[in-house]
XYZ file of C-alpha atoms in Angstrom:
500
model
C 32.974 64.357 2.821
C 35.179 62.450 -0.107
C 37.930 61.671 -1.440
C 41.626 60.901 -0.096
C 40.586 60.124 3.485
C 42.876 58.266 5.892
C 41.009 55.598 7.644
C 42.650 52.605 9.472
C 40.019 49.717 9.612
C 39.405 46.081 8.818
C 40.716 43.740 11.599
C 40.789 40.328 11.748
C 38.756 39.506 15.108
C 40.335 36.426 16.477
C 37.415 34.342 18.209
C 33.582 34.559 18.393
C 34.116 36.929 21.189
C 35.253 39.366 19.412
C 33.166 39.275 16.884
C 30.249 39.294 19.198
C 31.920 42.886 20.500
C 30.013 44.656 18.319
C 26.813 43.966 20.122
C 28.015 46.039 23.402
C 26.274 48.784 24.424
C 28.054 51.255 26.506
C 27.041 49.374 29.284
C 28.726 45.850 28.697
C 27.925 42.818 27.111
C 24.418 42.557 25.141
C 21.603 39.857 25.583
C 21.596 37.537 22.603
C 19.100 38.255 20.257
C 17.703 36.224 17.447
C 18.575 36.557 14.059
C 16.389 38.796 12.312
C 13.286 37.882 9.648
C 14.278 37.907 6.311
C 13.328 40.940 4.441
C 9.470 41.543 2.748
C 10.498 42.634 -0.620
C 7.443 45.393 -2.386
C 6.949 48.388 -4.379
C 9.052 51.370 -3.268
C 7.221 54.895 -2.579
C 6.941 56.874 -5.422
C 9.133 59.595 -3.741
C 11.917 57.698 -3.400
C 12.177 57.970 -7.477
C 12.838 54.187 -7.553
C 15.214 52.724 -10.466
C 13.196 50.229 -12.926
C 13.429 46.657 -11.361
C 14.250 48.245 -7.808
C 12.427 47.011 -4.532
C 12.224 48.150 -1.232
C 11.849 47.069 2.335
C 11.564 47.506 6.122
C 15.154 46.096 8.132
C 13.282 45.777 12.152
C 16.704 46.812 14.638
C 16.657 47.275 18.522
C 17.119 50.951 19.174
C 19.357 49.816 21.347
C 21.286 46.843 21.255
C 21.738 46.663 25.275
C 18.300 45.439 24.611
C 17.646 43.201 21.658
C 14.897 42.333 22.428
C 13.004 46.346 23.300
C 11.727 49.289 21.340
C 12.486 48.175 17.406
C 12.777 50.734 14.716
C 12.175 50.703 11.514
C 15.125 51.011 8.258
C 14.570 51.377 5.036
C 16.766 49.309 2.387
C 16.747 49.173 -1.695
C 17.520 46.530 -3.879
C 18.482 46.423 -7.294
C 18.185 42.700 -8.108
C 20.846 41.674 -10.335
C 19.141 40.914 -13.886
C 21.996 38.109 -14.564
C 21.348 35.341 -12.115
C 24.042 32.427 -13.576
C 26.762 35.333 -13.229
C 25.450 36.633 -9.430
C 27.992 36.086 -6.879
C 26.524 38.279 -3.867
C 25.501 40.970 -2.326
C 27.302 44.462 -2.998
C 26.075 47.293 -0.497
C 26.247 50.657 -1.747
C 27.312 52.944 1.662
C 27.323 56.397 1.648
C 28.522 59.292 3.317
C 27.487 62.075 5.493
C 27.025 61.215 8.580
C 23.629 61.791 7.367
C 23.053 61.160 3.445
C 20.889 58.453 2.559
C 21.885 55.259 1.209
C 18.594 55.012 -0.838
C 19.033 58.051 -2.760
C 22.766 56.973 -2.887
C 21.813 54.145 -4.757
C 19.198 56.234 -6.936
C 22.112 57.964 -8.195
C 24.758 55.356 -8.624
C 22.138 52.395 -9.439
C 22.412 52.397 -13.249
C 25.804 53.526 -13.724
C 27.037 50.557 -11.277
C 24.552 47.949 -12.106
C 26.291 48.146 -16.213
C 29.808 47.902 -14.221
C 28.874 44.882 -12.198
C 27.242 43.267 -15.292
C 24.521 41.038 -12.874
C 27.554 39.839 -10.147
C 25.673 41.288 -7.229
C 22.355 42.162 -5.924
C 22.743 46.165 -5.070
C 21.599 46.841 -1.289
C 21.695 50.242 0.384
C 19.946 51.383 3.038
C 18.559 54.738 4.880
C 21.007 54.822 8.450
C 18.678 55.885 11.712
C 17.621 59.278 11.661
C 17.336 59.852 8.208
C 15.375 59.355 4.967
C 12.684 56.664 5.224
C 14.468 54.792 8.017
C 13.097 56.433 11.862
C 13.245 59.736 12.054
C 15.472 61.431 14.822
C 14.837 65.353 15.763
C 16.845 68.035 18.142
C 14.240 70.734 16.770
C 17.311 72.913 16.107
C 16.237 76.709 15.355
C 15.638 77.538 11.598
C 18.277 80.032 11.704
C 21.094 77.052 13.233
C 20.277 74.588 10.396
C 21.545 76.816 7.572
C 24.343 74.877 6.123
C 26.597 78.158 6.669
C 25.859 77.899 10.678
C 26.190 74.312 10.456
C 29.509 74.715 9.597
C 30.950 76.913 12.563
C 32.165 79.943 10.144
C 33.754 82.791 12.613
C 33.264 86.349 12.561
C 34.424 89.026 10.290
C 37.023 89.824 12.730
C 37.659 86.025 13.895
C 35.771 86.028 17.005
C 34.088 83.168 18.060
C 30.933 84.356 20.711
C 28.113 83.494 18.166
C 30.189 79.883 17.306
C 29.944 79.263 21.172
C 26.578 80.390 21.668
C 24.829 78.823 19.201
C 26.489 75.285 19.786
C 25.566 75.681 23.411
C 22.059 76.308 22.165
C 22.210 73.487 19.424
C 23.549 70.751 22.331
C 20.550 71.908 24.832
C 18.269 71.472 22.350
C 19.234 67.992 21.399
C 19.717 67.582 25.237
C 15.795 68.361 25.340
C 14.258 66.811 22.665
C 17.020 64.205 21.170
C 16.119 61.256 23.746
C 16.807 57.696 22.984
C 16.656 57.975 19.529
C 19.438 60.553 19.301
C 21.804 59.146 21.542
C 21.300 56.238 19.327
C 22.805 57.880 16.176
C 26.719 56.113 16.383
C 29.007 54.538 13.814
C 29.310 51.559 16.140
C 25.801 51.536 15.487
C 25.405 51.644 12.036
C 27.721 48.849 11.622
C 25.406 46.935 13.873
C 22.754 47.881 11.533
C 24.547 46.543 8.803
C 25.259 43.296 9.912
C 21.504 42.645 10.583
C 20.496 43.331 6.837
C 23.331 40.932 6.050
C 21.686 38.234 8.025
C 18.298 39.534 6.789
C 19.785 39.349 3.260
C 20.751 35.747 3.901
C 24.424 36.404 2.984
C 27.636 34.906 4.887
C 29.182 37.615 3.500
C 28.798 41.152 1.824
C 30.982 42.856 -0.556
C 30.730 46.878 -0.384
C 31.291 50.163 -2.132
C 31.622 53.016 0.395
C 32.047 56.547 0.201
C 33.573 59.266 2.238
C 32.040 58.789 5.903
C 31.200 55.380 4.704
C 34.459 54.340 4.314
C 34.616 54.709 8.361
C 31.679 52.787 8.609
C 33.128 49.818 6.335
C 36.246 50.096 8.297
C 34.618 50.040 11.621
C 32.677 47.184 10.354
C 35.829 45.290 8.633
C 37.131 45.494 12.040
C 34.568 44.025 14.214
C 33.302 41.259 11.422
C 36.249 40.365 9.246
C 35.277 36.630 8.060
C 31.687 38.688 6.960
C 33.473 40.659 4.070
C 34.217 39.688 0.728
C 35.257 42.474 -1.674
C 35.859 45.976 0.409
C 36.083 49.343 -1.378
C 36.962 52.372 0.479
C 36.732 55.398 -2.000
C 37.515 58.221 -0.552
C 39.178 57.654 3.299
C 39.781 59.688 5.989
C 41.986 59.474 9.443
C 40.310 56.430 11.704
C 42.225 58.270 14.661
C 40.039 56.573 17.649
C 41.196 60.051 19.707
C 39.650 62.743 17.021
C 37.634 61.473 14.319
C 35.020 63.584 13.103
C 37.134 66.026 14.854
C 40.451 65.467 12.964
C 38.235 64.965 10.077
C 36.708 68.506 10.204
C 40.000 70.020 10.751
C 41.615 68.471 7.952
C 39.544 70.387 5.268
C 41.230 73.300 6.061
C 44.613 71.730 4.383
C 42.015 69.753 1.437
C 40.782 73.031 0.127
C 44.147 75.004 -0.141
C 45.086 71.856 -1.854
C 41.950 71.561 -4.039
C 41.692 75.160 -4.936
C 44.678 75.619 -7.976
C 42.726 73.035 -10.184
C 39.348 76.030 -9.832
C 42.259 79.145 -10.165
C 43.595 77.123 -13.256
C 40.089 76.531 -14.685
C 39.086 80.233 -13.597
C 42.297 81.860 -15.746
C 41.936 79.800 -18.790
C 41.300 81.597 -21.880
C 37.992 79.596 -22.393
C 36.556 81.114 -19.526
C 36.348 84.288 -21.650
C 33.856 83.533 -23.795
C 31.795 82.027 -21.374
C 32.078 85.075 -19.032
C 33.273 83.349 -16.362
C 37.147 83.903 -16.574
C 38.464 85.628 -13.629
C 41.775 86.431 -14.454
C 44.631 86.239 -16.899
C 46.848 84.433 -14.082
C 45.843 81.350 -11.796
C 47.989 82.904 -9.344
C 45.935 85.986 -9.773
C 42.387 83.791 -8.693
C 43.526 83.280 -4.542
C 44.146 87.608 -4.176
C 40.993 88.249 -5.923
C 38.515 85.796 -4.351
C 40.637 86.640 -0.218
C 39.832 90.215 -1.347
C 36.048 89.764 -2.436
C 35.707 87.653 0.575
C 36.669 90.299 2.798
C 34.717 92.846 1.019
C 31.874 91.083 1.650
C 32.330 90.727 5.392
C 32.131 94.688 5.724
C 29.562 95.070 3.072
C 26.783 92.090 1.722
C 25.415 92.069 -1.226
C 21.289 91.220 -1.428
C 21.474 87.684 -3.544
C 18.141 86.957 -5.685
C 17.192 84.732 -2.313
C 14.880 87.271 -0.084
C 16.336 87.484 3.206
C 20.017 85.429 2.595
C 22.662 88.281 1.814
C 25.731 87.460 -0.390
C 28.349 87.672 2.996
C 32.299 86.934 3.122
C 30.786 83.475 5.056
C 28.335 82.127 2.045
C 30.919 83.158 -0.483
C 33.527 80.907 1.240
C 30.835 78.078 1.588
C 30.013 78.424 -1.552
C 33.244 77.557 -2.477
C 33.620 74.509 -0.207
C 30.897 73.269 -1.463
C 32.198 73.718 -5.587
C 35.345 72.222 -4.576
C 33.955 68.965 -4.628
C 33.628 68.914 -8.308
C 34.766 70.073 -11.211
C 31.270 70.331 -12.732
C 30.592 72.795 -9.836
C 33.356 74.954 -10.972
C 31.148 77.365 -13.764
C 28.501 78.194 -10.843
C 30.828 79.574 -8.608
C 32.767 81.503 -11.407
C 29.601 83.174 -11.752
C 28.939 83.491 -8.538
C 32.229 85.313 -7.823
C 31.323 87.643 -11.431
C 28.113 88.734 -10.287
C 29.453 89.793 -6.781
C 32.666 91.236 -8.717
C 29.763 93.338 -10.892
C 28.086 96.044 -8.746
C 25.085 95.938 -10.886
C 24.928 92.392 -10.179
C 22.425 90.259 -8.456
C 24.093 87.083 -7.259
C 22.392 83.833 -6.904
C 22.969 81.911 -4.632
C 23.658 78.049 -4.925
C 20.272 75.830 -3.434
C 21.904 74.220 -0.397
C 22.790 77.988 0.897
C 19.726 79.433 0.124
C 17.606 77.325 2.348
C 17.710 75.490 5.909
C 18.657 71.727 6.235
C 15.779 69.559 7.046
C 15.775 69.355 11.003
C 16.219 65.599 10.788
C 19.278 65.839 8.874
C 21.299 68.549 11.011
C 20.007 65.919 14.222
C 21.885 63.071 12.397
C 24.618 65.582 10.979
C 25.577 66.510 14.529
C 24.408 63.354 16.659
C 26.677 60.794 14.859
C 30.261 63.046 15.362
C 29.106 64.259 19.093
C 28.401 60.898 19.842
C 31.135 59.104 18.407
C 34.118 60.602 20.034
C 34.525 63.104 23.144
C 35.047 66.555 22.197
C 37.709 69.197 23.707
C 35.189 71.432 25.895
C 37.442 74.373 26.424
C 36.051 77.579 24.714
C 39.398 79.811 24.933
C 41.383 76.817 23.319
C 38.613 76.995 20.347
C 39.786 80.704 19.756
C 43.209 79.944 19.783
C 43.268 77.179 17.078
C 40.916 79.482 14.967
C 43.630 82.347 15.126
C 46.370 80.330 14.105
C 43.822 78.215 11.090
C 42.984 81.484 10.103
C 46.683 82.700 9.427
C 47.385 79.198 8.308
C 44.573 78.416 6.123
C 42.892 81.631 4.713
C 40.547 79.943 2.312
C 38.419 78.867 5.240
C 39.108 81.313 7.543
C 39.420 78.991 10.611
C 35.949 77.527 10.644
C 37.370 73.719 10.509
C 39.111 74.381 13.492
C 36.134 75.883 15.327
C 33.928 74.988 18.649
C 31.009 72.970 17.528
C 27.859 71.468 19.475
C 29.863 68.634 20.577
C 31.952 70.679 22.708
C 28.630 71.216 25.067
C 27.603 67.796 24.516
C 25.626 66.219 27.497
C 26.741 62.621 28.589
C 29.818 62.613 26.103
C 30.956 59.664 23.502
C 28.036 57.021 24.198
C 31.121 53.905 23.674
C 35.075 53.950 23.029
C 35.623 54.341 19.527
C 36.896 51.654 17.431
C 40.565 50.834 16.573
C 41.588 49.870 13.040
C 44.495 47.611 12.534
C 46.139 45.523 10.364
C 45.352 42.326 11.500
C 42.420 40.694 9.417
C 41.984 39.630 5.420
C 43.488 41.356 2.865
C 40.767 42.125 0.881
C 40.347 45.833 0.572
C 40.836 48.257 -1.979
C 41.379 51.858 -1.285
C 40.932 55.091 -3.759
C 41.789 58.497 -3.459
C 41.805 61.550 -5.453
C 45.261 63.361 -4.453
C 43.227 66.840 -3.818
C 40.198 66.465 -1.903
C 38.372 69.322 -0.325
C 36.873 66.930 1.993
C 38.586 63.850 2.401
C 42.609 65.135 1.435
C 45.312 62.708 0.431
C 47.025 62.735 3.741
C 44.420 62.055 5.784
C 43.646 58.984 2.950
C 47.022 58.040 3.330
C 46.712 57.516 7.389
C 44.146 55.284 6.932
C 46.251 53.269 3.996
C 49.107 53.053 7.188
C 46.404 51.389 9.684
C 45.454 48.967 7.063
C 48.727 47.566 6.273
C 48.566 44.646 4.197
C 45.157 44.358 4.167
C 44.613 46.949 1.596
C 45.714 48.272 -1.456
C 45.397 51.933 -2.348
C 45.127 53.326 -6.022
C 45.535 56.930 -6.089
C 44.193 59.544 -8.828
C 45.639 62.601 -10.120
C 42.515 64.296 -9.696
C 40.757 66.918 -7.682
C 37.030 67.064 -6.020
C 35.481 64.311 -3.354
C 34.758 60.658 -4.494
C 36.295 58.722 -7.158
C 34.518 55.568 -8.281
C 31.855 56.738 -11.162
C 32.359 60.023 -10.256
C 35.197 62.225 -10.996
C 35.725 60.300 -15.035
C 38.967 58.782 -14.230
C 38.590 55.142 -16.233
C 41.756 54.042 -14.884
C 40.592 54.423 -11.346
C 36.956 53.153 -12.328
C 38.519 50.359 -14.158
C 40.840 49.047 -10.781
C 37.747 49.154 -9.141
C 35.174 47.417 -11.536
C 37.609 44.921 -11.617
C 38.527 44.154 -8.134
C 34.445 43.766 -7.700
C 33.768 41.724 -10.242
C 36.789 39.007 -11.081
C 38.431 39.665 -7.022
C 41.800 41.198 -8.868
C 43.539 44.300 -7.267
C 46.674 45.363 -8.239
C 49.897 43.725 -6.598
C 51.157 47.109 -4.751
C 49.723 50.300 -4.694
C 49.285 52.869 -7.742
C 49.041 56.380 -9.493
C 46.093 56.891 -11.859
C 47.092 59.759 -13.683
């Protein structure tokens, strides 16, 4: 997900109590446990493509926190020591999205460009969730042919049926049903924030600062919420609706409005007379781009086109994934302009972008699936599915109803595995919020909902930009600069404001 997500979090918990909440399993109240050892800092694996003066560790957590003291697992966490020691003032924790990306990789990426911003005031910390990356591995042992990122996301027919939506997420939830186990029903928000608060103590800190992104802005809220006095400095970049009745739910649904409002910055790109030259200019008009891709689209449904991956046809279904996916940014723009010439050309040979030409590892559609369908109870009705598709597809044309569609979680055995958390307004006011105003992913109203939970507590800087994720991402310095700041001398600005 990213940018422009509404998500209401960070309360103030009012006694031990209720801090000591977040250790409930769905049962009740958890046994104590002790704090955890302190962290055994070494080399990191090769594979993990480690920054230069970055370490790595094992974090021990109960797999379930019912029982503190049973089965452990194992996560792994990065460190980027900061290289200024007189100027370090903490921790900063680097949380990414997904549910399922890993916060190792996360900080891979980001490491270098936000180690120069902080200029030595933190220690950099991320860490793999469950399920995923080096941390312990979770596994549904979906088919090969159901972790395709284009059945993944619940596209419907040609004609807008949706029989193959329902069977295969009745054949996805049985299979997690079989083979998930512990470990899978494990895989929760309320969990990761459980997680978190471990490597704190682990870490040693009172308190941790944070930068999270898109689905991690949910988990910083949820965890602002349940451990107020343990946050310092709180960025949410990139929000969406904390809406304890729908989440991932309302989420999903909400990209059908964040690409219609995402997709005039590509048709304004597409038409310029720039494109020419390059070959990739697709009309004379930006109003002309929306006919001409609707119309390809379609074409495409009755008739594929054989794509330079053996086996994976062009369809109507991978174009408009294809497009969700170069929505996010700008820099994705020129691949799918060439994308939509060499289906346009019918001596053409598309090709096909790499995360559509290949299956999703098994452990990340388990993780991808497990966190939302355990989260939050899902409608179960099939015929209600069709009807919101119909009325998407009218609605929302770009995407063809498939945010509004039946997923696995509609089949889901045993349900949300705890009551979602609340987020209020009652707590510090120490966060600051950023959206881009057209996000694919994460859109501006949904960011905005999660601004209204917040209340005082936060502060929202909004960016006239387009794509998912702000902070060192999408080259807005004004945003990058309210950020940097707020991290590093605790200044936000006094009311919210427009980056344009």
């Amino acid at each position: 997900m990213t940018t422009n997500r509404g998500r209401k979090a960070l309360m103030l918990a009012l006694s031990v109590a209720a801090v000591a909440g977040v250790g409930l399993a769905a049962g009740g109240a958890a046994p104590a446990a002790a704090a955890p050892a302190g962290l055994d800092w070494g080399d990191c694996d090769a594979a993990v493509k480690p920054l230069p003066g970055q370490r790595c560790a094992t974090l021990s957590v109960p797999l379930d926190y019912a029982d503190p003291d049973g089965e452990q697992i194992g996560l792994a966490v990065a460190r980027l020591p900061s290289t200024r020691p007189e100027a370090r003032r903490g921790t900063l924790m680097v949380i990414p999205g997904g549910p399922g990306s890993s916060g190792v990789q996360r900080l891979g990426q980001k490491g270098a460009a936000l180690a120069k911003e902080m200029d030595g005031a933190y220690d950099l910390v991320a860490f793999d969730p469950r399920g995923i990356g080096g941390s312990a591995k979770a596994r549904c042992g979906f088919a090969e042919e159901d972790r395709r990122l284009v059945t993944m996301r619940a596209w419907p027919a040609a004609d807008g049926g949706i029989g193959e939506n329902v069977a295969r997420s009745r054949r996805m939830a049985e299979a997690c049903e079989r083979n998930g186990g512990a470990m899978l029903r494990s895989l929760t928000t309320a969990n990761q924030v459980r997680d978190l608060d471990r490597l704190r103590q682990a870490l040693g800190e009172r308190k941790l600062s944070a930068w999270s992104v898109s689905y991690g802005t949910y988990v910083a809220a949820v965890y602002a919420q349940k451990f107020p006095e343990r946050t310092d400095r709180w960025v949410l970049d990139s929000s969406s609706d904390p809406d304890p009745k729908r989440v991932a739910r309302g989420w999903l649904a909400a990209m059908a409005r964040g690409a219609e409002d995402r997709f005039p910055d590509f048709a304004t790109w597409a038409a310029h007379p720039d494109r020419a030259g390059e070959g990739l200019r697709l009309a004379e008009r930006a109003e002309d781009v929306r006919p001409l891709f609707l119309d390809l689209a379609a074409r495409l449904d009755r008739a594929p086109r054989a794509s330079t991956t053996p086996g994976v046809p062009l369809t109507g279904t991978v174009l408009r994934q294809a497009l969700q996916q170069a929505l996010y940014s700008d820099a994705s723009f020129p691949a799918f302009a060439r994308l939509v010439s060499q289906a346009l050309d019918p001596a053409g040979v598309p090709v096909l972008p790499p995360e559509l030409a290949g299956p999703m590892p098994d452990e990340a559609a388990t993780v991808s699936v497990g966190v939302v369908c355990n989260d939050v109870d899902w409608p179960a009705s099939v015929p209600a599915y069709g009807r919101a598709v119909a009325a998407y597809r009218e609605r929302y044309p770009l995407t063809a109803g498939m945010p509004a569609n039946i997923t696995p979680c509609a089949f889901w055995k045993g349900g949300a595995v705890e009551k979602p958390t609340r987020i209020t307004d009652r707590g510090p006011s120490n966060v600051l919020m950023i959206q881009n105003l057209r996000d694919p992913s994460t859109p501006y109203f949904m960011g905005l909902r999660m601004r209204e939970a917040l209340g005082d507590r936060a502060r929202l800087v909004s960016v006239d930009k387009g794509g998912h994720a702000v902070y060192l991402g999408n080259g807005n310095a004004c945003g990058d600069r309210a950020v940097t700041r707020f991290l590093t001398e605790g200044v936000r600005p006094a009311e919210d404001v427009l980056c344009r």
